[in-house]
Short mmCIF file of C-alpha atoms in Angstrom, two decimals:
data_model
loop_
_atom_site.label_atom_id
_atom_site.label_comp_id
_atom_site.label_asym_id
_atom_site.label_seq_id
_atom_site.Cartn_x
_atom_site.Cartn_y
_atom_site.Cartn_z
CA MET H 1 54.94 6.94 176.36
CA LYS H 2 56.48 3.55 175.67
CA LEU H 3 58.77 2.11 178.32
CA LYS H 4 61.50 1.93 175.67
CA GLU H 5 61.45 5.72 175.18
CA LEU H 6 61.70 6.28 178.91
CA VAL H 7 64.61 3.83 179.23
CA GLU H 8 66.44 5.61 176.42
CA ALA H 9 65.74 9.12 177.69
CA LEU H 10 67.05 8.32 181.16
CA SER H 11 69.82 5.90 180.15
CA LEU H 12 68.33 3.15 182.29
CA GLU H 13 69.69 -0.35 182.02
CA ALA H 14 67.02 -2.97 181.34
CA LYS H 15 68.00 -6.21 183.07
CA THR H 16 65.03 -8.48 182.47
CA TYR H 17 62.08 -9.08 180.12
CA LYS H 18 63.06 -6.75 177.30
CA ASP H 19 59.81 -7.51 175.39
CA GLY H 20 58.16 -5.38 178.06
CA LEU H 21 59.92 -2.29 176.68
CA GLN H 22 57.21 -2.09 174.02
CA LYS H 23 54.53 -1.59 176.68
CA GLU H 24 52.84 1.73 177.31
CA VAL H 25 53.62 3.42 180.66
CA THR H 26 50.47 4.64 182.40
CA GLY H 27 52.30 6.45 185.20
CA ALA H 28 54.86 5.96 187.92
CA TYR H 29 54.87 5.20 191.61
CA ALA H 30 57.71 5.68 194.09
CA SER H 31 57.88 3.78 197.38
CA ASP H 32 60.03 1.32 199.30
CA LEU H 33 57.13 -0.12 201.26
CA LEU H 34 55.44 -3.13 199.74
CA SER H 35 52.15 -2.46 201.54
CA ASP H 36 52.06 1.04 200.07
CA VAL H 37 52.64 -0.25 196.55
CA MET H 38 50.00 -2.95 197.09
CA ALA H 39 47.53 -0.24 198.07
CA ASN H 40 48.35 2.49 195.58
CA ALA H 41 50.22 1.39 192.44
CA LYS H 42 48.14 1.14 189.27
CA ASP H 43 48.02 -1.16 186.30
CA GLY H 44 50.70 -0.28 183.74
CA ASN H 45 52.73 1.79 186.24
CA ILE H 46 56.46 1.68 186.65
CA TRP H 47 57.73 1.43 190.20
CA ILE H 48 60.72 3.39 191.54
CA THR H 49 62.41 1.81 194.57
CA LEU H 50 65.67 0.81 196.16
CA GLN H 51 64.14 -2.30 197.64
CA THR H 52 65.71 -5.37 196.02
CA HIS H 53 64.01 -8.08 198.05
CA LEU H 54 62.49 -10.97 196.09
CA ASN H 55 58.99 -9.94 197.16
CA ILE H 56 59.07 -6.86 194.92
CA VAL H 57 58.48 -9.09 191.91
CA ALA H 58 55.40 -10.69 193.40
CA VAL H 59 53.96 -7.29 194.33
CA ALA H 60 54.64 -5.88 190.85
CA SER H 61 53.05 -8.89 189.25
CA LEU H 62 49.93 -8.75 191.45
CA LYS H 63 49.41 -5.04 190.78
CA GLY H 64 50.07 -5.16 187.02
CA VAL H 65 53.16 -2.99 187.43
CA ILE H 66 55.07 -3.41 184.16
CA GLY H 67 58.51 -2.40 185.33
CA ILE H 68 60.61 -1.81 188.43
CA ILE H 69 63.44 0.71 188.42
CA ILE H 70 66.03 0.05 191.13
CA VAL H 71 67.74 3.31 192.05
CA GLY H 72 71.06 4.24 193.62
CA GLY H 73 73.06 1.74 191.56
CA ARG H 74 71.94 -1.02 193.92
CA LYS H 75 72.92 -4.54 192.85
CA ILE H 76 70.01 -6.88 192.19
CA PRO H 77 70.23 -10.47 193.47
CA GLU H 78 70.12 -13.22 190.85
CA ASP H 79 66.96 -14.80 192.25
CA VAL H 80 65.11 -11.50 191.83
CA LEU H 81 66.18 -11.20 188.18
CA LYS H 82 65.19 -14.79 187.48
CA LYS H 83 61.77 -14.37 189.07
CA ALA H 84 61.21 -11.09 187.22
CA GLU H 85 61.97 -12.75 183.89
CA GLU H 86 59.47 -15.53 184.70
CA GLU H 87 56.80 -13.04 185.78
CA LYS H 88 57.42 -10.85 182.71
CA ILE H 89 58.42 -7.80 184.73
CA THR H 90 61.03 -5.47 183.24
CA VAL H 91 63.60 -4.70 185.93
CA MET H 92 65.80 -1.69 185.24
CA THR H 93 68.65 0.00 187.10
CA THR H 94 70.02 3.51 187.40
CA SER H 95 72.67 5.23 189.48
CA LEU H 96 70.27 8.14 190.08
CA HIS H 97 68.59 8.66 193.45
CA ALA H 98 64.86 8.04 193.77
CA PHE H 99 64.06 11.76 194.01
CA GLU H 100 66.02 12.65 190.91
CA LEU H 101 64.60 9.77 188.90
CA ALA H 102 61.03 10.51 189.96
CA GLY H 103 61.52 14.15 189.01
CA ARG H 104 62.80 13.33 185.56
CA ILE H 105 60.14 10.72 184.86
CA TYR H 106 57.50 13.22 185.96
CA GLN H 107 58.82 15.73 183.43
CA LEU H 108 58.85 13.12 180.67
CA LEU H 109 55.34 11.89 181.40
CA ASN H 110 53.88 15.38 181.94
CA PRO H 111 55.52 17.44 179.18
CA ASN H 112 52.90 20.18 179.38
CA TYR H 113 53.31 20.75 183.06
CA SER H 114 54.38 24.23 184.28
CA MET Z 1 88.41 24.33 217.86
CA PRO Z 2 90.86 22.08 219.73
CA LEU Z 3 89.51 18.90 221.25
CA ASN Z 4 88.54 19.34 224.83
CA ILE Z 5 89.57 15.82 225.86
CA THR Z 6 92.24 15.05 228.43
CA ASP Z 7 91.24 11.83 230.20
CA PRO Z 8 89.43 9.03 228.42
CA ILE Z 9 85.64 9.30 228.60
CA GLU Z 10 83.48 6.22 228.80
CA GLY Z 11 79.81 5.48 228.75
CA SER Z 12 77.36 2.69 228.08
CA PHE Z 13 73.76 2.07 227.16
CA GLN Z 14 71.56 -0.95 227.52
CA LEU Z 15 69.52 -1.84 224.44
CA ILE Z 16 66.32 -3.87 224.48
CA GLY Z 17 65.27 -6.00 221.50
CA GLY Z 18 62.08 -4.84 219.81
CA ASN Z 19 62.06 -1.46 221.51
CA PHE Z 20 61.82 0.78 218.45
CA ALA Z 21 60.80 3.78 220.55
CA GLN Z 22 64.23 3.72 222.17
CA ALA Z 23 66.04 3.50 218.82
CA GLY Z 24 68.55 6.28 218.35
CA GLU Z 25 68.73 7.44 221.95
CA ALA Z 26 72.29 6.24 222.43
CA SER Z 27 73.38 7.86 219.15
CA THR Z 28 71.72 11.15 220.01
CA GLN Z 29 73.37 11.28 223.44
CA LEU Z 30 76.74 10.36 221.99
CA LYS Z 31 76.30 13.09 219.42
CA ILE Z 32 75.65 15.68 222.13
CA LYS Z 33 78.68 14.49 224.08
CA LEU Z 34 81.02 14.63 221.06
CA SER Z 35 79.71 18.04 220.15
CA ALA Z 36 80.47 19.36 223.64
CA LEU Z 37 84.00 17.99 223.31
CA GLY Z 38 84.54 20.03 220.16
CA VAL Z 39 84.74 17.11 217.72
CA ASP Z 40 84.37 17.97 214.02
CA GLU Z 41 80.80 17.85 212.73
CA LEU Z 42 81.43 15.33 209.97
CA LEU Z 43 83.17 12.99 212.42
CA ILE Z 44 80.23 13.33 214.80
CA ARG Z 45 77.84 12.44 212.01
CA ARG Z 46 79.90 9.37 211.09
CA ALA Z 47 79.99 8.22 214.72
CA ALA Z 48 76.27 8.85 215.15
CA ILE Z 49 75.34 6.98 211.95
CA ALA Z 50 77.53 3.99 212.83
CA THR Z 51 76.09 3.92 216.36
CA PHE Z 52 72.50 4.30 215.19
CA GLU Z 53 72.81 1.41 212.73
CA ALA Z 54 74.36 -0.73 215.47
CA GLU Z 55 71.54 0.17 217.86
CA MET Z 56 68.97 -0.69 215.19
CA ASN Z 57 70.55 -4.10 214.61
CA VAL Z 58 70.24 -4.99 218.29
CA ILE Z 59 66.64 -3.73 218.42
CA ILE Z 60 65.67 -5.63 215.26
CA TYR Z 61 67.46 -8.93 215.78
CA ALA Z 62 68.52 -9.46 219.38
CA ALA Z 63 66.89 -9.92 222.77
CA ALA Z 64 69.18 -7.36 224.36
CA GLY Z 65 72.56 -5.76 224.01
CA TRP Z 66 75.05 -3.27 225.39
CA LEU Z 67 76.65 -0.35 223.69
CA ASN Z 68 79.89 1.03 225.13
CA TYR Z 69 81.88 3.98 223.95
CA HIS Z 70 85.35 5.09 224.81
CA ILE Z 71 86.62 8.50 223.80
CA THR Z 72 90.30 9.48 223.84
CA PRO Z 73 92.08 12.50 222.30
CA ASN Z 74 92.85 10.25 219.29
CA CYS Z 75 89.66 8.40 218.55
CA ILE Z 76 86.29 7.12 219.60
CA THR Z 77 85.70 3.39 219.96
CA ILE Z 78 82.14 2.09 219.89
CA ARG Z 79 81.56 -1.49 220.93
CA VAL Z 80 78.18 -3.19 220.65
CA GLU Z 81 77.60 -6.63 222.05
CA ASP Z 82 74.29 -8.43 221.77
CA MET Z 83 72.50 -11.53 222.91
CA GLY Z 84 71.04 -12.35 219.55
CA PRO Z 85 70.80 -15.15 217.01
CA GLY Z 86 74.30 -14.50 215.63
CA ILE Z 87 75.23 -14.21 211.97
CA GLU Z 88 75.78 -17.40 209.99
CA ASP Z 89 77.70 -15.94 207.07
CA ILE Z 90 79.42 -12.67 207.95
CA GLU Z 91 80.83 -12.16 204.48
CA LYS Z 92 77.34 -12.33 203.01
CA ALA Z 93 75.89 -10.09 205.72
CA MET Z 94 78.47 -7.44 204.86
CA GLN Z 95 77.22 -7.24 201.24
CA GLU Z 96 75.07 -4.23 200.46
CA GLY Z 97 71.47 -5.28 200.04
CA TYR Z 98 71.76 -8.64 201.80
CA SER Z 99 69.39 -8.99 204.73
CA THR Z 100 67.56 -11.67 206.68
CA ALA Z 101 65.08 -9.19 208.18
CA PRO Z 102 61.41 -10.20 208.08
CA GLU Z 103 58.82 -8.25 206.12
CA TRP Z 104 57.46 -6.33 209.11
CA VAL Z 105 60.90 -4.86 209.73
CA ARG Z 106 61.16 -3.72 206.11
CA GLU Z 107 57.72 -2.13 206.44
CA LEU Z 108 59.21 -0.01 209.25
CA GLY Z 109 61.94 1.20 206.92
CA TRP Z 110 64.77 -1.06 208.08
CA GLY Z 111 66.31 -4.38 207.07
CA ALA Z 112 67.33 -3.32 203.57
CA GLY Z 113 70.76 -4.86 203.98
CA MET Z 114 72.59 -1.58 204.44
CA GLY Z 115 73.15 -1.60 208.19
CA LEU Z 116 76.50 -3.38 208.45
CA PRO Z 117 77.84 -1.75 205.24
CA ASN Z 118 76.86 1.63 206.68
CA MET Z 119 78.69 0.90 209.94
CA LYS Z 120 81.79 -0.12 208.00
CA LYS Z 121 81.57 2.87 205.66
CA ASN Z 122 81.53 5.30 208.58
CA SER Z 123 84.31 3.70 210.66
CA ASP Z 124 88.06 3.80 210.18
CA THR Z 125 88.37 0.35 211.75
CA PHE Z 126 85.50 -2.11 211.76
CA LYS Z 127 85.56 -5.51 213.46
CA ILE Z 128 82.74 -8.00 213.72
CA ASP Z 129 82.60 -11.32 215.49
CA SER Z 130 79.58 -13.56 215.75
CA VAL Z 131 78.61 -16.93 217.19
CA VAL Z 132 75.38 -18.48 215.96
CA GLY Z 133 73.02 -18.96 218.88
CA GLU Z 134 75.00 -16.67 221.18
CA GLY Z 135 75.35 -13.21 219.74
CA THR Z 136 77.30 -10.68 217.76
CA THR Z 137 79.97 -8.15 218.74
CA VAL Z 138 80.84 -5.15 216.61
CA GLU Z 139 83.73 -2.80 217.31
CA MET Z 140 84.09 0.45 215.41
CA VAL Z 141 86.83 3.05 215.69
CA ILE Z 142 86.64 6.54 214.28
CA ASN Z 143 89.95 8.41 214.39
CA PHE Z 144 90.24 12.09 215.17
CA PRO Z 145 92.66 13.72 212.78
CA MET I 1 72.16 8.50 170.60
CA THR I 2 68.74 10.09 170.12
CA GLU I 3 68.12 13.83 170.52
CA LEU I 4 66.08 13.29 173.66
CA ARG I 5 68.73 11.21 175.32
CA LYS I 6 71.45 13.66 174.43
CA LYS I 7 69.54 16.46 176.06
CA THR I 8 69.10 14.47 179.27
CA SER I 9 72.73 13.47 179.59
CA ASP I 10 73.88 17.05 178.98
CA SER I 11 71.62 18.45 181.64
CA ARG I 12 72.81 15.79 184.04
CA GLN I 13 76.31 17.18 184.04
CA SER I 14 75.39 20.81 184.28
CA PHE I 15 72.60 21.09 186.80
CA SER I 16 72.97 22.15 190.34
CA GLY I 17 69.99 22.36 192.60
CA LYS I 18 68.20 25.54 193.47
CA ASN I 19 67.73 26.57 197.09
CA VAL I 20 64.03 26.66 197.80
CA LYS I 21 62.34 27.98 200.91
CA LEU I 22 60.51 25.38 202.97
CA LYS I 23 57.48 27.68 203.04
CA GLU I 24 57.45 27.71 199.24
CA ILE I 25 57.65 23.90 199.21
CA SER I 26 54.65 23.65 201.51
CA GLN I 27 52.67 25.91 199.15
CA LEU I 28 53.69 24.01 196.01
CA LEU I 29 52.59 20.71 197.53
CA GLU I 30 49.61 22.10 199.43
CA ALA I 31 51.17 20.59 202.52
CA SER I 32 50.02 21.20 206.04
CA ILE I 33 52.69 22.12 208.58
CA ILE I 34 52.54 19.85 211.61
CA VAL I 35 55.66 20.96 213.45
CA SER I 36 56.67 24.52 212.80
CA PRO I 37 59.84 25.78 214.50
CA GLU I 38 60.11 29.53 215.10
CA ASN I 39 62.57 30.02 212.27
CA ILE I 40 60.43 28.20 209.69
CA ASP I 41 60.24 31.22 207.38
CA ASP I 42 64.02 31.24 207.06
CA ILE I 43 64.54 27.56 206.36
CA ASN I 44 66.09 26.86 202.99
CA ILE I 45 66.15 23.44 201.40
CA GLU I 46 69.26 22.68 199.35
CA SER I 47 68.35 19.21 198.13
CA ALA I 48 65.82 16.44 198.56
CA CYS I 49 65.87 12.76 199.22
CA SER I 50 62.87 10.47 198.88
CA ALA I 51 63.05 7.13 200.69
CA ASP I 52 61.27 4.79 203.03
CA LEU I 53 64.41 2.86 203.91
CA MET I 54 66.22 4.70 206.64
CA SER I 55 69.65 3.17 206.05
CA ASP I 56 69.59 4.74 202.63
CA VAL I 57 69.00 8.14 204.17
CA LEU I 58 71.92 7.49 206.51
CA TYR I 59 74.12 6.15 203.72
CA TYR I 60 74.16 9.35 201.72
CA HIS I 61 74.60 11.87 204.60
CA SER I 62 72.12 14.48 203.47
CA PRO I 63 72.74 17.73 205.33
CA ASN I 64 70.19 20.49 204.69
CA SER I 65 67.98 18.11 202.73
CA LEU I 66 64.26 17.61 202.73
CA LEU I 67 63.36 13.99 203.45
CA ILE I 68 60.23 12.81 201.62
CA THR I 69 58.86 9.63 203.15
CA GLY I 70 55.79 7.53 203.78
CA LEU I 71 56.90 6.56 207.29
CA THR I 72 55.92 8.56 210.37
CA GLN I 73 57.43 6.68 213.35
CA PRO I 74 59.76 8.37 215.87
CA HIS I 75 62.79 6.56 214.45
CA VAL I 76 62.32 8.55 211.24
CA ILE I 77 62.94 11.73 213.27
CA ARG I 78 66.01 10.11 214.85
CA THR I 79 67.28 9.20 211.41
CA ALA I 80 66.75 12.75 210.20
CA GLU I 81 68.50 14.20 213.19
CA ILE I 82 71.47 11.88 212.83
CA ALA I 83 71.76 12.35 209.06
CA GLY I 84 71.46 16.13 209.38
CA ILE I 85 68.13 16.34 207.51
CA LYS I 86 66.57 19.80 207.67
CA ALA I 87 62.86 18.99 207.32
CA ILE I 88 60.55 16.02 206.73
CA LEU I 89 57.61 15.78 204.36
CA PHE I 90 55.13 12.93 204.88
CA VAL I 91 53.27 11.80 201.78
CA LEU I 92 49.79 10.30 201.25
CA ASN I 93 48.37 12.52 203.96
CA LYS I 94 50.10 10.48 206.65
CA LYS I 95 50.01 12.04 210.08
CA PRO I 96 52.57 11.25 212.77
CA ASP I 97 51.56 10.27 216.29
CA SER I 98 52.24 12.42 219.35
CA ARG I 99 55.57 10.76 220.16
CA THR I 100 56.90 11.59 216.71
CA ILE I 101 55.67 15.16 216.97
CA GLU I 102 57.22 15.57 220.40
CA LEU I 103 60.60 14.30 219.21
CA ALA I 104 60.51 16.58 216.16
CA GLN I 105 59.75 19.55 218.41
CA GLN I 106 62.66 18.62 220.67
CA GLN I 107 65.01 18.29 217.71
CA ASN I 108 63.66 21.39 215.97
CA ILE I 109 62.82 19.48 212.78
CA PRO I 110 59.83 20.83 210.82
CA LEU I 111 57.22 18.26 209.80
CA LEU I 112 54.96 18.68 206.77
CA SER I 113 52.25 16.45 205.36
CA THR I 114 50.88 16.40 201.80
CA GLN I 115 48.12 14.41 200.17
CA LEU I 116 50.34 13.76 197.16
CA CYS I 117 52.25 10.53 196.68
CA MET I 118 56.06 10.45 196.77
CA TYR I 119 56.33 10.38 192.98
CA THR I 120 54.15 13.43 192.37
CA ALA I 121 55.68 15.39 195.24
CA ALA I 122 59.16 14.67 193.83
CA GLY I 123 57.96 15.62 190.34
CA ILE I 124 56.64 19.00 191.43
CA LEU I 125 59.72 19.83 193.51
CA TYR I 126 62.05 18.75 190.70
CA GLU I 127 60.13 21.03 188.39
CA ALA I 128 60.69 23.83 190.92
CA GLY I 129 64.44 23.27 190.71
CA VAL I 130 65.11 21.06 193.74
CA ARG I 131 67.66 18.31 193.09
CA SER I 132 69.13 15.23 194.80
CA LEU I 133 72.45 15.41 196.52
CA ARG I 134 75.31 15.00 194.06
CA ASP I 135 77.07 12.47 196.25
CA TYR I 136 76.42 9.26 194.28
#
């Protein structure tokens, strides 16, 4: 599934690097711990978190994570958005909680499940 | 259930910086005390959350601190005073998501910039005073209806 | 608005979470039970919350929720107790140390551990009808 389809299906708001919406999503990963994401996220994943620290961009970039979805309607600092644009990471926001968002993404990415 | 409070009740805890194992002890004990006094469950939760966040702040940032509580038939007042670095810009620190916590603290699940906003959210009156290089004092009041 | 999007926004207004037994959750996620209070067969989970940042758990007051987390320190149990969390599920096969287990026993909070990651665990539970709290 293209990131664009996921953004539309879940009414996410893309804040940075909109060219990235054409990319293919390989899967998703949910965590608020950078070490965990460093160890377990995969190339082409999208990352679900409520962490808005600047370091999330560096971690995403290092791991080939194409997009970060900030949950809970959390505001994203300007420096994070700027860095994400530079690093070509699509940062998105939603008012949904992490659990809810993960559940819905799981259904979208695994339509044959159940 | 009517509140079982006649005379003011007071108590205090000493908090040690860096002692994560101790984190939450004051809040848990306060919770038990309020419960025994017949305070409403939601009010207990608000007091416990505000106290826990305050405890965490001392443990994360300060060398040491004291937590005092004062319970009357009308309200509970929680006052936390620390010997810590102080807060340079209180207005900024009160913003959700703003934090100066180092990475290792975030790896423990804290320092996401929600501590002070959480304390404020759960108190009816919230006061904070800080002197850089000396410490921070927080006073929170939760009214009993 | 596309068909797909319409469907999602409709369901968003109408859903309310299903109550699921903790025992059923442990089976769905092939989770081991590390701390098992006597009443474990009767424990119902009304909603779930997945987070590694404890202030977020505290922010939303989540009574009767299942907390899904990658952290296993004692202060996670304290957070759960203070926020009114009913049970904790550790992901990525993380196992708590003895201090955490002891505190959970004292507080009567069941602890479970699954090999799955937070995303997959949330996906499977969502599929089973578990939802987030509506308080956002």
